């Protein structure tokens, strides 16, 4: 059947076309057109347009037109549906058990009716509008059609559902002849239309019918799979075998449900299916008892299946997440205890590998679900701050900093990895740093290593260095630390231009100048005196004068502990280039005019102007350098242990037989670095370093506590401790003992007091 639909006719035209045709006469003209529409027969365009006018005119010019039209239309629809009912009853009476023929006839009739719902209501929109204006109630022709269909449908509902049950059963049993059967879909769409668009209230029979179809489908499916699950469990499958079976069922029903259940009910339908497959006690126990072993085996496919099956169940999903958390803690502890913690690179590599494993596991098996990521993070936080593994003073931050130094330093650990692998490891380390409580320790050691790399020009890739610092900022490292690191890079870049100018001014290509911001690099300049070769001393004076001319008002000071150079040494064997620190240069220069002399510590102190303690450290690097098979400076008597054995009566002389050994032979030429690690001011004895860290943390707690007190004015102890910890967590986690001690100190200093009426309340004093 074909018609051309028209939404409306211009009101100005209609208002001027009043006619006096009685309703009965007008209905006699409308009735055959509507009957042909209901019978799916073709309607000429003129008659279709005339139907719009007749409906409007009946309502507009006849006082009782709307009621009479509604009654006549309902009667006509009932007559049409009566014919359909009679045809269905005839099939039903012929063979009451042959539901499939009944369903096939119903499907054809429903398909026709469903298409009619799209256009039959169009000519009667004026009737709907008039009814709404007159009664303030909404009248839907579509609803009237569905309501009459529902009255007819109820006579055959049980038979149609029995047929649908049979067809769905055949499809579940693998009979492809009934796959996505149109007869079942017609029945489903009947229920969907009954409750569609809330044409009547949600408590209405129509909505109830839609829910009734869902309940029928769920119950039928539950009955089917309860038996299938019992049969499968009777085979005593492994957990993986059962989960594979359950996933196959889940995927099969997922496709099937999309055909037979409304989209709004789809999620609920799948959740109910998983309850049947997973919540059966025997199935649930089988899966849960195997989760730990599956996680330990890193069986990604099995865990992905488990995640899909267990996700809707809160308790089972929690058990799966807990297994991931315990895997991180147990596996990490086992691996770290298996490797020597004295080998920091091995420990860091062990943790990085564990992180990579769990990251890939969560991405694939758990689809990067945030709850599993959170459990992974909790596991790593507990592992990397464990006193049982790393001791009370956590050494892991220092291990991380040392490993980063190896990756970014030339001719070190970076040789083991290509550029991409280095970037991946640095990214992994940034992720690990999120779990470290003592972030300030890492930043302290990282800054020392970075200082050495930049000063000695041994950084593997400056861009990589800056990217790493950007990563530190991204994970919430304290901004004061990160800003200083970025200032260090800025100083190095600015110094390149200054160094070119100085070379041009001095007409020497052998000098490189770095002007460093004291606040960013070191906490104070080294004040001890030093005597360098006169060529170097003269150049330093010229550089300082030139800098002051270029930058008025700035102060420039020479820092020997951050300086280094190259000396040429000629022995009886050959001529060698020695990379040395400024302090080593000062000591070696003492023999420039007395090459064969044996000098005492007192004479060397006088010649180099170094303090005795620093002189002994320097002599250790020259007399017992692990890089040299033949030492550069010899002692009398010979010392082979530590600098503490140097006494006032000992003498030191340059080894005139010094040589570099290459391939087992003495080379006549070569270059060697005696620098090792720059003896930065920040380096102190272990106990002093610990005391310094403790003092710094004490000051940070005082500062944070005063900041909270000043902002709050009045605050209870619990809130103060909580906010103070929140302020400091990016650096370290203060202990309750430290917090209490510093609060007492603040009270003693008069910055705050306890409320006399409530001792747990602190009051800020301006």
GROMACS .gro file of C-alpha atoms in nm, residues 53-504:
model
  452
   53UNK     CA    1  -0.983   1.765   0.585
   54UNK     CA    2  -1.276   1.543   0.683
   55UNK     CA    3  -1.125   1.471   1.025
   56UNK     CA    4  -1.062   1.841   1.082
   57UNK     CA    5  -1.405   1.946   0.956
   58UNK     CA    6  -1.581   1.686   1.173
   59UNK     CA    7  -1.414   1.828   1.481
   60UNK     CA    8  -1.435   2.195   1.380
   61UNK     CA    9  -1.800   2.225   1.265
   62UNK     CA   10  -1.981   1.944   1.447
   63UNK     CA   11  -2.029   2.000   1.826
   64UNK     CA   12  -2.021   1.624   1.891
   65UNK     CA   13  -1.781   1.547   1.609
   66UNK     CA   14  -1.479   1.448   1.818
   67UNK     CA   15  -1.670   1.197   2.036
   68UNK     CA   16  -1.853   1.048   1.738
   69UNK     CA   17  -1.534   1.026   1.534
   70UNK     CA   18  -1.347   0.856   1.817
   71UNK     CA   19  -1.630   0.605   1.866
   72UNK     CA   20  -1.662   0.531   1.494
   73UNK     CA   21  -1.287   0.490   1.454
   74UNK     CA   22  -1.267   0.256   1.754
   75UNK     CA   23  -1.553   0.046   1.610
   76UNK     CA   24  -1.380   0.023   1.273
   77UNK     CA   25  -1.051  -0.082   1.432
   78UNK     CA   26  -1.230  -0.344   1.640
   79UNK     CA   27  -1.391  -0.487   1.327
   80UNK     CA   28  -1.053  -0.515   1.161
   81UNK     CA   29  -0.892  -0.679   1.466
   82UNK     CA   30  -1.189  -0.913   1.496
   83UNK     CA   31  -1.104  -1.056   1.154
   84UNK     CA   32  -0.746  -1.109   1.268
   85UNK     CA   33  -0.869  -1.276   1.588
   86UNK     CA   34  -1.096  -1.511   1.393
   87UNK     CA   35  -0.811  -1.612   1.164
   88UNK     CA   36  -0.586  -1.685   1.462
   89UNK     CA   37  -0.862  -1.877   1.642
   90UNK     CA   38  -0.916  -2.090   1.334
   91UNK     CA   39  -0.548  -2.189   1.335
   92UNK     CA   40  -0.559  -2.251   1.709
   93UNK     CA   41  -0.869  -2.474   1.686
   94UNK     CA   42  -0.727  -2.669   1.393
   95UNK     CA   43  -0.426  -2.786   1.596
   96UNK     CA   44  -0.396  -2.650   1.949
   97UNK     CA   45  -0.042  -2.786   1.983
   98UNK     CA   46   0.088  -2.633   1.658
   99UNK     CA   47   0.217  -2.308   1.802
  100UNK     CA   48   0.457  -2.241   1.517
  101UNK     CA   49   0.187  -2.194   1.251
  102UNK     CA   50  -0.001  -1.966   1.490
  103UNK     CA   51   0.317  -1.766   1.549
  104UNK     CA   52   0.386  -1.737   1.177
  105UNK     CA   53   0.038  -1.597   1.107
  106UNK     CA   54   0.068  -1.363   1.405
  107UNK     CA   55   0.406  -1.243   1.278
  108UNK     CA   56   0.261  -1.145   0.939
  109UNK     CA   57  -0.032  -0.964   1.098
  110UNK     CA   58   0.195  -0.788   1.347
  111UNK     CA   59   0.438  -0.672   1.079
  112UNK     CA   60   0.145  -0.517   0.890
  113UNK     CA   61   0.007  -0.357   1.204
  114UNK     CA   62   0.346  -0.221   1.309
  115UNK     CA   63   0.386  -0.050   0.973
  116UNK     CA   64   0.034   0.096   1.008
  117UNK     CA   65   0.132   0.254   1.340
  118UNK     CA   66   0.363   0.484   1.145
  119UNK     CA   67   0.098   0.650   0.927
  120UNK     CA   68  -0.260   0.574   1.036
  121UNK     CA   69  -0.247   0.822   1.331
  122UNK     CA   70  -0.136   1.109   1.102
  123UNK     CA   71  -0.480   1.222   0.970
  124UNK     CA   72  -0.617   1.217   1.327
  125UNK     CA   73  -0.367   1.459   1.485
  126UNK     CA   74  -0.642   1.724   1.489
  127UNK     CA   75  -0.856   1.488   1.698
  128UNK     CA   76  -0.572   1.445   1.949
  129UNK     CA   77  -0.522   1.823   1.974
  130UNK     CA   78  -0.894   1.895   2.019
  131UNK     CA   79  -0.928   1.628   2.287
  132UNK     CA   80  -0.633   1.774   2.480
  133UNK     CA   81  -0.775   2.130   2.463
  134UNK     CA   82  -1.120   2.014   2.573
  135UNK     CA   83  -1.031   1.772   2.853
  136UNK     CA   84  -0.668   1.854   2.945
  137UNK     CA   85  -0.600   1.484   2.885
  138UNK     CA   86  -0.382   1.342   2.613
  139UNK     CA   87  -0.545   1.115   2.357
  140UNK     CA   88  -0.321   0.908   2.132
  141UNK     CA   89  -0.459   0.731   1.827
  142UNK     CA   90  -0.151   0.513   1.842
  143UNK     CA   91  -0.243   0.421   2.198
  144UNK     CA   92  -0.600   0.337   2.094
  145UNK     CA   93  -0.470   0.106   1.822
  146UNK     CA   94  -0.230  -0.065   2.064
  147UNK     CA   95  -0.499  -0.096   2.329
  148UNK     CA   96  -0.737  -0.270   2.089
  149UNK     CA   97  -0.454  -0.494   1.968
  150UNK     CA   98  -0.378  -0.583   2.330
  151UNK     CA   99  -0.739  -0.697   2.389
  152UNK     CA  100  -0.709  -0.924   2.086
  153UNK     CA  101  -0.356  -1.036   2.179
  154UNK     CA  102  -0.448  -1.162   2.525
  155UNK     CA  103  -0.658  -1.440   2.373
  156UNK     CA  104  -0.346  -1.598   2.224
  157UNK     CA  105  -0.071  -1.481   2.459
  158UNK     CA  106  -0.006  -1.814   2.630
  159UNK     CA  107   0.011  -2.006   2.298
  160UNK     CA  108   0.241  -1.746   2.142
  161UNK     CA  109   0.473  -1.753   2.442
  162UNK     CA  110   0.480  -2.131   2.435
  163UNK     CA  111   0.584  -2.115   2.070
  164UNK     CA  112   0.849  -1.854   2.149
  165UNK     CA  113   0.983  -2.073   2.429
  166UNK     CA  114   1.017  -2.365   2.188
  167UNK     CA  115   1.194  -2.155   1.924
  168UNK     CA  116   1.434  -2.001   2.177
  169UNK     CA  117   1.510  -2.347   2.318
  170UNK     CA  118   1.595  -2.476   1.971
  171UNK     CA  119   1.822  -2.179   1.910
  172UNK     CA  120   2.003  -2.234   2.241
  173UNK     CA  121   2.053  -2.598   2.149
  174UNK     CA  122   2.234  -2.490   1.833
  175UNK     CA  123   1.959  -2.532   1.574
  176UNK     CA  124   2.062  -2.266   1.321
  177UNK     CA  125   1.723  -2.289   1.146
  178UNK     CA  126   1.572  -2.087   1.429
  179UNK     CA  127   1.856  -1.837   1.478
  180UNK     CA  128   1.721  -1.487   1.549
  181UNK     CA  129   1.374  -1.607   1.455
  182UNK     CA  130   1.145  -1.333   1.322
  183UNK     CA  131   0.843  -1.488   1.496
  184UNK     CA  132   1.001  -1.441   1.839
  185UNK     CA  133   1.109  -1.088   1.747
  186UNK     CA  134   0.749  -1.005   1.647
  187UNK     CA  135   0.630  -1.119   1.988
  188UNK     CA  136   0.905  -0.919   2.158
  189UNK     CA  137   0.815  -0.603   1.962
  190UNK     CA  138   0.452  -0.649   2.064
  191UNK     CA  139   0.549  -0.622   2.429
  192UNK     CA  140   0.789  -0.336   2.357
  193UNK     CA  141   0.518  -0.132   2.182
  194UNK     CA  142   0.278  -0.193   2.469
  195UNK     CA  143   0.509  -0.010   2.702
  196UNK     CA  144   0.680   0.224   2.453
  197UNK     CA  145   0.714   0.598   2.524
  198UNK     CA  146   0.505   0.563   2.841
  199UNK     CA  147   0.185   0.626   2.647
  200UNK     CA  148   0.016   0.538   2.974
  201UNK     CA  149   0.149   0.532   3.331
  202UNK     CA  150   0.429   0.291   3.424
  203UNK     CA  151   0.188   0.100   3.648
  204UNK     CA  152  -0.045   0.040   3.355
  205UNK     CA  153  -0.123  -0.301   3.202
  206UNK     CA  154   0.076  -0.210   2.890
  207UNK     CA  155   0.396  -0.145   3.083
  208UNK     CA  156   0.326  -0.456   3.285
  209UNK     CA  157   0.309  -0.658   2.967
  210UNK     CA  158   0.653  -0.538   2.859
  211UNK     CA  159   0.796  -0.632   3.199
  212UNK     CA  160   0.608  -0.959   3.173
  213UNK     CA  161   0.798  -1.046   2.855
  214UNK     CA  162   1.132  -0.972   3.021
  215UNK     CA  163   1.040  -1.187   3.319
  216UNK     CA  164   0.925  -1.467   3.091
  217UNK     CA  165   1.251  -1.452   2.895
  218UNK     CA  166   1.468  -1.441   3.210
  219UNK     CA  167   1.286  -1.730   3.377
  220UNK     CA  168   1.304  -1.945   3.066
  221UNK     CA  169   1.675  -1.871   3.030
  222UNK     CA  170   1.743  -1.934   3.400
  223UNK     CA  171   1.566  -2.272   3.389
  224UNK     CA  172   1.767  -2.372   3.082
  225UNK     CA  173   2.109  -2.275   3.215
  226UNK     CA  174   2.062  -2.396   3.571
  227UNK     CA  175   2.051  -2.746   3.425
  228UNK     CA  176   2.340  -2.676   3.185
  229UNK     CA  177   2.556  -2.543   3.471
  230UNK     CA  178   2.477  -2.848   3.686
  231UNK     CA  179   2.569  -3.082   3.398
  232UNK     CA  180   2.896  -2.895   3.339
  233UNK     CA  181   2.994  -2.903   3.707
  234UNK     CA  182   2.920  -3.276   3.716
  235UNK     CA  183   3.206  -3.321   3.467
  236UNK     CA  184   3.443  -3.183   3.738
  237UNK     CA  185   3.606  -2.921   3.514
  238UNK     CA  186   3.900  -2.704   3.618
  239UNK     CA  187   3.828  -2.342   3.702
  240UNK     CA  188   3.963  -2.228   3.365
  241UNK     CA  189   3.755  -2.485   3.177
  242UNK     CA  190   3.440  -2.380   3.359
  243UNK     CA  191   3.507  -2.009   3.307
  244UNK     CA  192   3.562  -2.071   2.934
  245UNK     CA  193   3.228  -2.252   2.922
  246UNK     CA  194   3.059  -1.964   3.107
  247UNK     CA  195   3.213  -1.705   2.875
  248UNK     CA  196   3.093  -1.894   2.566
  249UNK     CA  197   2.742  -1.896   2.711
  250UNK     CA  198   2.770  -1.528   2.801
  251UNK     CA  199   2.879  -1.425   2.450
  252UNK     CA  200   2.615  -1.644   2.284
  253UNK     CA  201   2.338  -1.503   2.503
  254UNK     CA  202   2.469  -1.151   2.453
  255UNK     CA  203   2.399  -1.172   2.080
  256UNK     CA  204   2.071  -1.354   2.136
  257UNK     CA  205   1.946  -1.112   2.399
  258UNK     CA  206   2.002  -0.813   2.171
  259UNK     CA  207   1.746  -0.968   1.937
  260UNK     CA  208   1.482  -1.058   2.195
  261UNK     CA  209   1.510  -0.802   2.477
  262UNK     CA  210   1.463  -0.424   2.463
  263UNK     CA  211   1.784  -0.221   2.474
  264UNK     CA  212   1.687  -0.055   2.804
  265UNK     CA  213   1.680  -0.397   2.976
  266UNK     CA  214   1.996  -0.534   2.815
  267UNK     CA  215   2.240  -0.471   3.102
  268UNK     CA  216   2.001  -0.609   3.361
  269UNK     CA  217   1.952  -0.915   3.142
  270UNK     CA  218   2.326  -0.985   3.120
  271UNK     CA  219   2.375  -0.934   3.493
  272UNK     CA  220   2.100  -1.187   3.567
  273UNK     CA  221   2.264  -1.437   3.333
  274UNK     CA  222   2.598  -1.400   3.516
  275UNK     CA  223   2.419  -1.472   3.843
  276UNK     CA  224   2.315  -1.809   3.703
  277UNK     CA  225   2.661  -1.889   3.564
  278UNK     CA  226   2.877  -1.768   3.854
  279UNK     CA  227   2.666  -1.744   4.170
  280UNK     CA  228   2.579  -2.111   4.187
  281UNK     CA  229   2.764  -2.217   4.508
  282UNK     CA  230   2.974  -2.491   4.348
  283UNK     CA  231   3.069  -2.270   4.052
  284UNK     CA  232   3.146  -1.977   4.278
  285UNK     CA  233   3.370  -2.186   4.504
  286UNK     CA  234   3.550  -2.339   4.206
  287UNK     CA  235   3.638  -1.996   4.065
  288UNK     CA  236   3.726  -1.820   4.392
  289UNK     CA  237   3.957  -2.096   4.516
  290UNK     CA  238   4.155  -2.078   4.191
  291UNK     CA  239   4.187  -1.700   4.156
  292UNK     CA  240   4.516  -1.668   4.347
  293UNK     CA  241   4.686  -1.942   4.144
  294UNK     CA  242   4.561  -1.791   3.817
  295UNK     CA  243   4.693  -1.447   3.915
  296UNK     CA  244   5.028  -1.594   4.023
  297UNK     CA  245   5.054  -1.765   3.685
  298UNK     CA  246   4.974  -1.433   3.512
  299UNK     CA  247   4.721  -1.613   3.292
  300UNK     CA  248   4.585  -1.303   3.119
  301UNK     CA  249   4.322  -1.484   2.914
  302UNK     CA  250   4.178  -1.664   3.216
  303UNK     CA  251   4.181  -1.345   3.423
  304UNK     CA  252   4.008  -1.153   3.146
  305UNK     CA  253   3.733  -1.415   3.148
  306UNK     CA  254   3.713  -1.400   3.528
  307UNK     CA  255   3.685  -1.021   3.513
  308UNK     CA  256   3.395  -1.036   3.266
  309UNK     CA  257   3.213  -1.300   3.468
  310UNK     CA  258   3.271  -1.154   3.815
  311UNK     CA  259   3.243  -0.780   3.747
  312UNK     CA  260   2.873  -0.739   3.839
  313UNK     CA  261   2.919  -0.924   4.171
  314UNK     CA  262   3.068  -0.686   4.429
  315UNK     CA  263   3.213  -0.953   4.658
  316UNK     CA  264   3.369  -1.163   4.383
  317UNK     CA  265   3.510  -0.859   4.207
  318UNK     CA  266   3.663  -0.748   4.538
  319UNK     CA  267   3.826  -1.091   4.579
  320UNK     CA  268   3.976  -1.062   4.231
  321UNK     CA  269   4.116  -0.716   4.306
  322UNK     CA  270   4.255  -0.838   4.638
  323UNK     CA  271   4.439  -1.116   4.455
  324UNK     CA  272   4.611  -0.856   4.236
  325UNK     CA  273   4.710  -0.656   4.544
  326UNK     CA  274   4.856  -0.963   4.716
  327UNK     CA  275   5.040  -1.067   4.401
  328UNK     CA  276   5.226  -0.735   4.397
  329UNK     CA  277   5.320  -0.759   4.766
  330UNK     CA  278   5.414  -1.129   4.778
  331UNK     CA  279   5.593  -1.152   4.443
  332UNK     CA  280   5.772  -0.823   4.502
  333UNK     CA  281   5.889  -0.931   4.848
  334UNK     CA  282   6.009  -1.269   4.720
  335UNK     CA  283   6.200  -1.120   4.428
  336UNK     CA  284   6.359  -0.839   4.628
  337UNK     CA  285   6.474  -1.077   4.900
  338UNK     CA  286   6.611  -1.311   4.633
  339UNK     CA  287   6.829  -1.038   4.481
  340UNK     CA  288   7.097  -0.856   4.678
  341UNK     CA  289   6.979  -0.517   4.801
  342UNK     CA  290   7.340  -0.402   4.789
  343UNK     CA  291   7.297  -0.410   4.411
  344UNK     CA  292   7.060  -0.116   4.365
  345UNK     CA  293   7.032  -0.163   3.988
  346UNK     CA  294   6.917  -0.523   4.034
  347UNK     CA  295   6.658  -0.419   4.294
  348UNK     CA  296   6.521  -0.139   4.074
  349UNK     CA  297   6.511  -0.367   3.769
  350UNK     CA  298   6.324  -0.625   3.976
  351UNK     CA  299   6.056  -0.372   4.079
  352UNK     CA  300   6.031  -0.226   3.728
  353UNK     CA  301   5.973  -0.572   3.583
  354UNK     CA  302   5.702  -0.639   3.840
  355UNK     CA  303   5.535  -0.307   3.759
  356UNK     CA  304   5.547  -0.379   3.387
  357UNK     CA  305   5.395  -0.724   3.442
  358UNK     CA  306   5.106  -0.593   3.651
  359UNK     CA  307   5.050  -0.296   3.421
  360UNK     CA  308   5.015  -0.522   3.117
  361UNK     CA  309   4.797  -0.758   3.318
  362UNK     CA  310   4.557  -0.482   3.424
  363UNK     CA  311   4.546  -0.331   3.076
  364UNK     CA  312   4.460  -0.659   2.902
  365UNK     CA  313   4.284  -0.875   3.160
  366UNK     CA  314   4.098  -0.603   3.350
  367UNK     CA  315   4.061  -0.348   3.069
  368UNK     CA  316   4.247  -0.082   3.272
  369UNK     CA  317   3.962  -0.069   3.523
  370UNK     CA  318   4.038   0.197   3.782
  371UNK     CA  319   3.956  -0.026   4.080
  372UNK     CA  320   4.224  -0.277   3.978
  373UNK     CA  321   4.472   0.004   3.917
  374UNK     CA  322   4.398   0.131   4.268
  375UNK     CA  323   4.466  -0.211   4.422
  376UNK     CA  324   4.790  -0.238   4.223
  377UNK     CA  325   4.893   0.104   4.354
  378UNK     CA  326   4.817   0.006   4.713
  379UNK     CA  327   5.029  -0.305   4.673
  380UNK     CA  328   5.329  -0.113   4.540
  381UNK     CA  329   5.291   0.152   4.810
  382UNK     CA  330   5.312  -0.114   5.080
  383UNK     CA  331   5.597  -0.297   4.905
  384UNK     CA  332   5.824   0.001   4.836
  385UNK     CA  333   5.786   0.148   5.185
  386UNK     CA  334   5.834  -0.180   5.369
  387UNK     CA  335   6.077  -0.155   5.660
  388UNK     CA  336   6.119  -0.535   5.650
  389UNK     CA  337   6.273  -0.513   5.303
  390UNK     CA  338   6.450  -0.176   5.287
  391UNK     CA  339   6.509  -0.106   5.657
  392UNK     CA  340   6.380   0.168   5.883
  393UNK     CA  341   6.557   0.433   5.676
  394UNK     CA  342   6.418   0.341   5.337
  395UNK     CA  343   6.707   0.299   5.094
  396UNK     CA  344   6.491   0.248   4.787
  397UNK     CA  345   6.463   0.621   4.697
  398UNK     CA  346   6.844   0.636   4.687
  399UNK     CA  347   6.853   0.320   4.473
  400UNK     CA  348   6.612   0.480   4.227
  401UNK     CA  349   6.820   0.799   4.208
  402UNK     CA  350   7.139   0.598   4.150
  403UNK     CA  351   6.970   0.392   3.879
  404UNK     CA  352   6.852   0.709   3.704
  405UNK     CA  353   7.208   0.837   3.721
  406UNK     CA  354   7.332   0.521   3.551
  407UNK     CA  355   7.073   0.553   3.274
  408UNK     CA  356   7.152   0.918   3.202
  409UNK     CA  357   7.530   0.913   3.245
  410UNK     CA  358   7.762   0.846   2.951
  411UNK     CA  359   7.960   0.522   2.952
  412UNK     CA  360   7.762   0.370   3.237
  413UNK     CA  361   7.442   0.167   3.265
  414UNK     CA  362   7.307   0.334   2.951
  415UNK     CA  363   7.529   0.105   2.742
  416UNK     CA  364   7.304  -0.189   2.829
  417UNK     CA  365   6.994  -0.025   2.683
  418UNK     CA  366   6.898   0.150   2.362
  419UNK     CA  367   6.735   0.493   2.362
  420UNK     CA  368   6.379   0.361   2.366
  421UNK     CA  369   6.451   0.122   2.653
  422UNK     CA  370   6.607   0.405   2.856
  423UNK     CA  371   6.296   0.620   2.804
  424UNK     CA  372   6.072   0.331   2.908
  425UNK     CA  373   6.273   0.267   3.225
  426UNK     CA  374   6.269   0.636   3.318
  427UNK     CA  375   5.892   0.644   3.266
  428UNK     CA  376   5.861   0.335   3.484
  429UNK     CA  377   6.071   0.497   3.758
  430UNK     CA  378   5.845   0.804   3.753
  431UNK     CA  379   5.549   0.572   3.807
  432UNK     CA  380   5.727   0.400   4.097
  433UNK     CA  381   5.803   0.734   4.261
  434UNK     CA  382   5.429   0.788   4.309
  435UNK     CA  383   5.437   0.510   4.569
  436UNK     CA  384   5.741   0.632   4.765
  437UNK     CA  385   5.666   0.810   5.093
  438UNK     CA  386   6.017   0.959   5.129
  439UNK     CA  387   6.013   1.153   4.804
  440UNK     CA  388   6.242   1.417   4.953
  441UNK     CA  389   6.521   1.157   4.984
  442UNK     CA  390   6.495   1.071   4.616
  443UNK     CA  391   6.501   1.437   4.515
  444UNK     CA  392   6.805   1.501   4.735
  445UNK     CA  393   7.008   1.219   4.579
  446UNK     CA  394   6.881   1.289   4.228
  447UNK     CA  395   6.992   1.650   4.253
  448UNK     CA  396   7.344   1.546   4.360
  449UNK     CA  397   7.373   1.304   4.068
  450UNK     CA  398   7.232   1.560   3.825
  451UNK     CA  399   7.482   1.820   3.949
  452UNK     CA  400   7.773   1.585   3.876
  453UNK     CA  401   7.640   1.494   3.531
  454UNK     CA  402   7.589   1.855   3.426
  455UNK     CA  403   7.914   1.988   3.573
  456UNK     CA  404   8.125   1.708   3.426
  457UNK     CA  405   7.941   1.716   3.090
  458UNK     CA  406   7.869   1.344   3.112
  459UNK     CA  407   7.490   1.358   3.065
  460UNK     CA  408   7.378   1.115   2.798
  461UNK     CA  409   7.089   1.332   2.673
  462UNK     CA  410   6.993   1.674   2.810
  463UNK     CA  411   6.648   1.658   2.652
  464UNK     CA  412   6.588   1.327   2.827
  465UNK     CA  413   6.704   1.486   3.152
  466UNK     CA  414   6.451   1.768   3.115
  467UNK     CA  415   6.172   1.530   3.018
  468UNK     CA  416   6.240   1.331   3.335
  469UNK     CA  417   6.216   1.645   3.548
  470UNK     CA  418   5.887   1.733   3.375
  471UNK     CA  419   5.767   1.386   3.470
  472UNK     CA  420   5.860   1.453   3.833
  473UNK     CA  421   5.644   1.764   3.828
  474UNK     CA  422   5.357   1.572   3.670
  475UNK     CA  423   5.343   1.319   3.957
  476UNK     CA  424   5.332   1.595   4.219
  477UNK     CA  425   5.692   1.626   4.334
  478UNK     CA  426   5.746   1.939   4.548
  479UNK     CA  427   5.762   2.241   4.319
  480UNK     CA  428   6.054   2.396   4.506
  481UNK     CA  429   6.269   2.093   4.419
  482UNK     CA  430   6.154   2.074   4.058
  483UNK     CA  431   6.199   2.449   4.002
  484UNK     CA  432   6.560   2.424   4.118
  485UNK     CA  433   6.629   2.137   3.879
  486UNK     CA  434   6.482   2.331   3.588
  487UNK     CA  435   6.692   2.633   3.689
  488UNK     CA  436   7.001   2.410   3.668
  489UNK     CA  437   6.923   2.328   3.304
  490UNK     CA  438   6.866   2.696   3.235
  491UNK     CA  439   7.208   2.782   3.385
  492UNK     CA  440   7.382   2.524   3.164
  493UNK     CA  441   7.219   2.664   2.849
  494UNK     CA  442   7.301   3.025   2.938
  495UNK     CA  443   7.660   2.930   3.023
  496UNK     CA  444   7.719   2.803   2.669
  497UNK     CA  445   7.697   3.156   2.530
  498UNK     CA  446   7.909   3.302   2.811
  499UNK     CA  447   8.174   3.036   2.758
  500UNK     CA  448   8.207   3.134   2.390
  501UNK     CA  449   8.251   3.499   2.486
  502UNK     CA  450   8.516   3.414   2.747
  503UNK     CA  451   8.710   3.201   2.499
  504UNK     CA  452   8.711   3.491   2.255
   0.00000   0.00000   0.00000
